mmCIF file of C-alpha atoms in Angstrom:
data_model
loop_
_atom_site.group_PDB
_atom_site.id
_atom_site.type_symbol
_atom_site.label_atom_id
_atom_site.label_comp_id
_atom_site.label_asym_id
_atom_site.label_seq_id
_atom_site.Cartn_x
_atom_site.Cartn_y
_atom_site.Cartn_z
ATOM 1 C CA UNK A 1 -43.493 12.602 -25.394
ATOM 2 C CA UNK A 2 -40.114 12.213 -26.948
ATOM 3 C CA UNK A 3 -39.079 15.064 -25.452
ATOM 4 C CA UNK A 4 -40.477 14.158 -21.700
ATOM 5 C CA UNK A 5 -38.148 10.512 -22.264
ATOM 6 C CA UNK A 6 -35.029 11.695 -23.120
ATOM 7 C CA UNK A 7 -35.180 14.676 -20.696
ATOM 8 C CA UNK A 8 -35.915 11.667 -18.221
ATOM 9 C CA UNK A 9 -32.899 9.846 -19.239
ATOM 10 C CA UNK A 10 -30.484 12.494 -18.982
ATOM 11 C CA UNK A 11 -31.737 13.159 -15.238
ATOM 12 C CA UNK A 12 -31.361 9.842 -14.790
ATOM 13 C CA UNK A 13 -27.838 9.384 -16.078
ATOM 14 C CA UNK A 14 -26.799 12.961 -14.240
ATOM 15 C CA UNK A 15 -27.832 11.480 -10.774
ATOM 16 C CA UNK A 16 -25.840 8.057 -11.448
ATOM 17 C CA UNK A 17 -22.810 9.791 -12.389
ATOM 18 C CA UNK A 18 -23.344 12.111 -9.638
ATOM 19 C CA UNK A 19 -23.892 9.190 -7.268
ATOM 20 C CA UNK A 20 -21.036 7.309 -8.457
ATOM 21 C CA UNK A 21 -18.250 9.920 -7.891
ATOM 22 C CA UNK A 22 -20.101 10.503 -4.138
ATOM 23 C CA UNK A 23 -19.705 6.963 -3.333
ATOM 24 C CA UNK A 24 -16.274 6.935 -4.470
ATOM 25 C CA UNK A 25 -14.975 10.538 -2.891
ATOM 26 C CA UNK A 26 -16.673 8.477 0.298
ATOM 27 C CA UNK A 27 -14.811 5.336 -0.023
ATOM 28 C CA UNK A 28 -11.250 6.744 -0.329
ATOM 29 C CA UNK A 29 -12.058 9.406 2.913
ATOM 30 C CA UNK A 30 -10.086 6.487 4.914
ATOM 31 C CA UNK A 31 -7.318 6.159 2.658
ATOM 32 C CA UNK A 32 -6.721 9.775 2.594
ATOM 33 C CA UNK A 33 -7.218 10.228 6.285
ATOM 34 C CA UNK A 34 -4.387 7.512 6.873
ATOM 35 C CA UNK A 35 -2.121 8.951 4.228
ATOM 36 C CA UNK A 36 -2.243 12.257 5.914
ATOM 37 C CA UNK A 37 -1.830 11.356 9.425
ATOM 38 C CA UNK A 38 1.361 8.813 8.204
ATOM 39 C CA UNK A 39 2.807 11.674 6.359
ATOM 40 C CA UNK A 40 3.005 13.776 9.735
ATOM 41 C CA UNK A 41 4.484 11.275 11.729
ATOM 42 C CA UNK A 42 6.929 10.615 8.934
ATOM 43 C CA UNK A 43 7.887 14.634 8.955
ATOM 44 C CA UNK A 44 7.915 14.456 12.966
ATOM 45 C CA UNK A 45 10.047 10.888 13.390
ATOM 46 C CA UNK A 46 12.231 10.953 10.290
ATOM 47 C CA UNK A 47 12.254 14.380 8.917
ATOM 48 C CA UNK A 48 10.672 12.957 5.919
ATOM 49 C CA UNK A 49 9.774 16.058 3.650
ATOM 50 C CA UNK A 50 9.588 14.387 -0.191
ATOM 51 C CA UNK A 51 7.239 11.508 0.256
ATOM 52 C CA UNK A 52 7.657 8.573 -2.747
ATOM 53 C CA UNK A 53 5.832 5.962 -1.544
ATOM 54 C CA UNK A 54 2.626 5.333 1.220
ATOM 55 C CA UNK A 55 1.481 1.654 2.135
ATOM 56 C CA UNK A 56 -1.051 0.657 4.055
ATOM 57 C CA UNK A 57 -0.535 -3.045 5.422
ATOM 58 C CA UNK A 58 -3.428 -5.509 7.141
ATOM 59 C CA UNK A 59 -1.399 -8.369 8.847
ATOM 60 C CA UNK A 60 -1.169 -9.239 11.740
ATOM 61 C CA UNK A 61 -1.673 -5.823 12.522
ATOM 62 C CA UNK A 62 -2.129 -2.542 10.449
ATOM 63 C CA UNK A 63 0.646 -0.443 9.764
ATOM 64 C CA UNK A 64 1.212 2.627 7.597
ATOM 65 C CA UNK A 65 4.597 3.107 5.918
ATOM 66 C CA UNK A 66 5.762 5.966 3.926
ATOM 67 C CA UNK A 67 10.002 5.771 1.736
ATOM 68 C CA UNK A 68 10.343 9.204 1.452
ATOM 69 C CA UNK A 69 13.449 11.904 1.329
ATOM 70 C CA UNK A 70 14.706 14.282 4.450
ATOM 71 C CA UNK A 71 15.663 17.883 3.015
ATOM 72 C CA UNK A 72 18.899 16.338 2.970
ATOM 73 C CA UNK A 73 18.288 13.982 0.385
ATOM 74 C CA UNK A 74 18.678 10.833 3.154
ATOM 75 C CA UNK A 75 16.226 8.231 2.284
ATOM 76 C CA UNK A 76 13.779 6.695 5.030
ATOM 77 C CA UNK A 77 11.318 3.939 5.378
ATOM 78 C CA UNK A 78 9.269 4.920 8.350
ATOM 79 C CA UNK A 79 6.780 2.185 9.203
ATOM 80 C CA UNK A 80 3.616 3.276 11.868
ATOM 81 C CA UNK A 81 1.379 0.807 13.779
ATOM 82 C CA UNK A 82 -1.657 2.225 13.118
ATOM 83 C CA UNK A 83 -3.307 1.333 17.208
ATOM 84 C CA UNK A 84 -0.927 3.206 18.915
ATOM 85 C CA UNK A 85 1.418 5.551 16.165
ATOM 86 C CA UNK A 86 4.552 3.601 17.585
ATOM 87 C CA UNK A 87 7.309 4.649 14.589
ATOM 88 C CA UNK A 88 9.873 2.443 13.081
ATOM 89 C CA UNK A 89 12.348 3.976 11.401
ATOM 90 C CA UNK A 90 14.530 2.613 8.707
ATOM 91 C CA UNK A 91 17.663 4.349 6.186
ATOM 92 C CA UNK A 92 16.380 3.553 3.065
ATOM 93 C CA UNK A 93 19.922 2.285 1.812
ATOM 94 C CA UNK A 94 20.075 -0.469 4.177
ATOM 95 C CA UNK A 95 16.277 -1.705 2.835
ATOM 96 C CA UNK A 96 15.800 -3.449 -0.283
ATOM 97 C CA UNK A 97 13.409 -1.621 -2.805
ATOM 98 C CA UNK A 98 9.846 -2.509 -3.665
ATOM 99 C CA UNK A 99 11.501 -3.278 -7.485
ATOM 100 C CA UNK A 100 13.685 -5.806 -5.747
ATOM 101 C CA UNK A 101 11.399 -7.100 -3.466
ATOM 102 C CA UNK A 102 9.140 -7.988 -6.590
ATOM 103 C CA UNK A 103 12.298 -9.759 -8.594
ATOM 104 C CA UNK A 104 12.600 -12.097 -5.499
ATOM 105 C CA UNK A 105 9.211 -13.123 -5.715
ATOM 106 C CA UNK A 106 9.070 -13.492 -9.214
ATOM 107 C CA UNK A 107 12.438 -16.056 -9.149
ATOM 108 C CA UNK A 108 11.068 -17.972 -5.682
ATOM 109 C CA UNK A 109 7.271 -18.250 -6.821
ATOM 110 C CA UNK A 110 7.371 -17.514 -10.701
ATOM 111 C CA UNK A 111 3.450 -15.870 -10.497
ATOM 112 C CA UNK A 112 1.357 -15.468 -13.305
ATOM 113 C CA UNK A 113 0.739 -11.785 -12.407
ATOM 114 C CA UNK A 114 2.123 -9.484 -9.489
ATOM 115 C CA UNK A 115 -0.565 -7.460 -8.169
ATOM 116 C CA UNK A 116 0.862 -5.059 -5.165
ATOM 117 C CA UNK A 117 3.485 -4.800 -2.617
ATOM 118 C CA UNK A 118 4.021 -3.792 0.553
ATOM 119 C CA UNK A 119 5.816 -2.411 3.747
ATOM 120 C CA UNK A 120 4.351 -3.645 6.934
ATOM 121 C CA UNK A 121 6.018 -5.967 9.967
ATOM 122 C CA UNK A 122 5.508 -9.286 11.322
ATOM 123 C CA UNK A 123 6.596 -10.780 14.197
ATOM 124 C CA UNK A 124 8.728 -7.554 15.008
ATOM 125 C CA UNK A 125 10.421 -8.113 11.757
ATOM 126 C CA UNK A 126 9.849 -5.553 9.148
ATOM 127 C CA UNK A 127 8.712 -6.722 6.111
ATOM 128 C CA UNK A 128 7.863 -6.544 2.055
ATOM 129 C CA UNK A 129 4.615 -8.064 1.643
ATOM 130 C CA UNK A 130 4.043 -9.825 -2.320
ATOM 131 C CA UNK A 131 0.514 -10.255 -3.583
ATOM 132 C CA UNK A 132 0.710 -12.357 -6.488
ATOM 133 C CA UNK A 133 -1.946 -14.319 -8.876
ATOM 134 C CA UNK A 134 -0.548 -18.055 -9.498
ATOM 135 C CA UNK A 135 -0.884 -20.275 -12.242
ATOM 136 C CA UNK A 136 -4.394 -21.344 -11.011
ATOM 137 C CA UNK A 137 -6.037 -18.140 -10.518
ATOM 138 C CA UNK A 138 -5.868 -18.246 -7.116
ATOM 139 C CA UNK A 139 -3.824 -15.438 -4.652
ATOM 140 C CA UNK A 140 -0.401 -15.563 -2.921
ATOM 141 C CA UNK A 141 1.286 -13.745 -0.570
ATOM 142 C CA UNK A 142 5.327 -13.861 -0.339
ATOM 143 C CA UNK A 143 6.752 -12.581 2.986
ATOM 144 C CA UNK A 144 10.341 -11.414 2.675
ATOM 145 C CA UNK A 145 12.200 -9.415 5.088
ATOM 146 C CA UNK A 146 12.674 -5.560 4.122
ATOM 147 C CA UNK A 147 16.400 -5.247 5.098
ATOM 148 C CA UNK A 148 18.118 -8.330 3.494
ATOM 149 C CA UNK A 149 15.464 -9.976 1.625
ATOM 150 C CA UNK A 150 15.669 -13.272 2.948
ATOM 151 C CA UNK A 151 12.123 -15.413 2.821
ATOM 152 C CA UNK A 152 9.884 -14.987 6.157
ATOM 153 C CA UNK A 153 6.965 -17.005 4.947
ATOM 154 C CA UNK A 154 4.645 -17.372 1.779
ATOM 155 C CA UNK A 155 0.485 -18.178 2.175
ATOM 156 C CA UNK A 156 -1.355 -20.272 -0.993
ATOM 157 C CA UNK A 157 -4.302 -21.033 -2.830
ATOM 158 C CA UNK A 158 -6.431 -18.526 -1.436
#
């Protein structure tokens, strides 16, 4: 009877852990799918070869953006609207970095906890996008501009 239980349990615990890893191999098909296809437009529009860095930003509208090295060593920001594959490209050394992008926030908005940044554009204007936790629990987004760093817009209390 013992035996019939724990054999029971171990089926049981196989087929959760089984289940789990399915659901999650499902769940990140998208992400991988939109990596993929942003890394080939970066290689075709910038001549990106040594990808660093992949975002995927939901404003506005949904953009893909990979900071990656040509063969040359030049750096690029290449920034794809996701409805139609339109490319911006950017020279990495006129951008700020995500490091710097995160400093501004932190002096401007002085969060409790940073949780993500990233590339995307608004209003034609490329930008870093801040997530941030405030004082009160409650989520924050700092808009700064990717080239100069100068404040776009911040959203509150959400």
């Amino acid at each position: 009877m013992k035996k019939g239980i724990f054999l029971t349990a171990i089926i049981l615990m196989v087929t959760l852990i089984v289940s789990a890893i399915s659901i999650y191999t499902i769940g990140q098909s998208p992400y991988k799918e939109a990596k993929q296809e942003a890394l080939a437009v970066a290689k075709k529009e910038a001549g990106v070869t040594d990808v660093k860095e992949f975002y995927w930003y939901n404003g506005s509208k949904t953009y893909f953006s990979v900071v990656g090295n040509t063969a040359e060593g030049a750096g690029k920001v290449v920034i794809i609207d996701q409805k139609n594959g339109k490319a911006t490209v950017l020279n990495q050394n006129e951008t700020i970095t995500k490091k710097q992008a995160i400093q501004l926030t932190v002096q401007a908005k002085k969060p409790k906890k940073i949780l993500s940044a990233r590339i995307g554009i608004e209003e034609k204007v490329p930008v870093w996008e801040v997530a941030y936790k405030q004082d009160n629990g409650r989520l924050g987004y700092y808009f700064i501009t990717l080239k100069t760093g100068d404040w776009i817009k911040d959203i509150g209390n959400i």
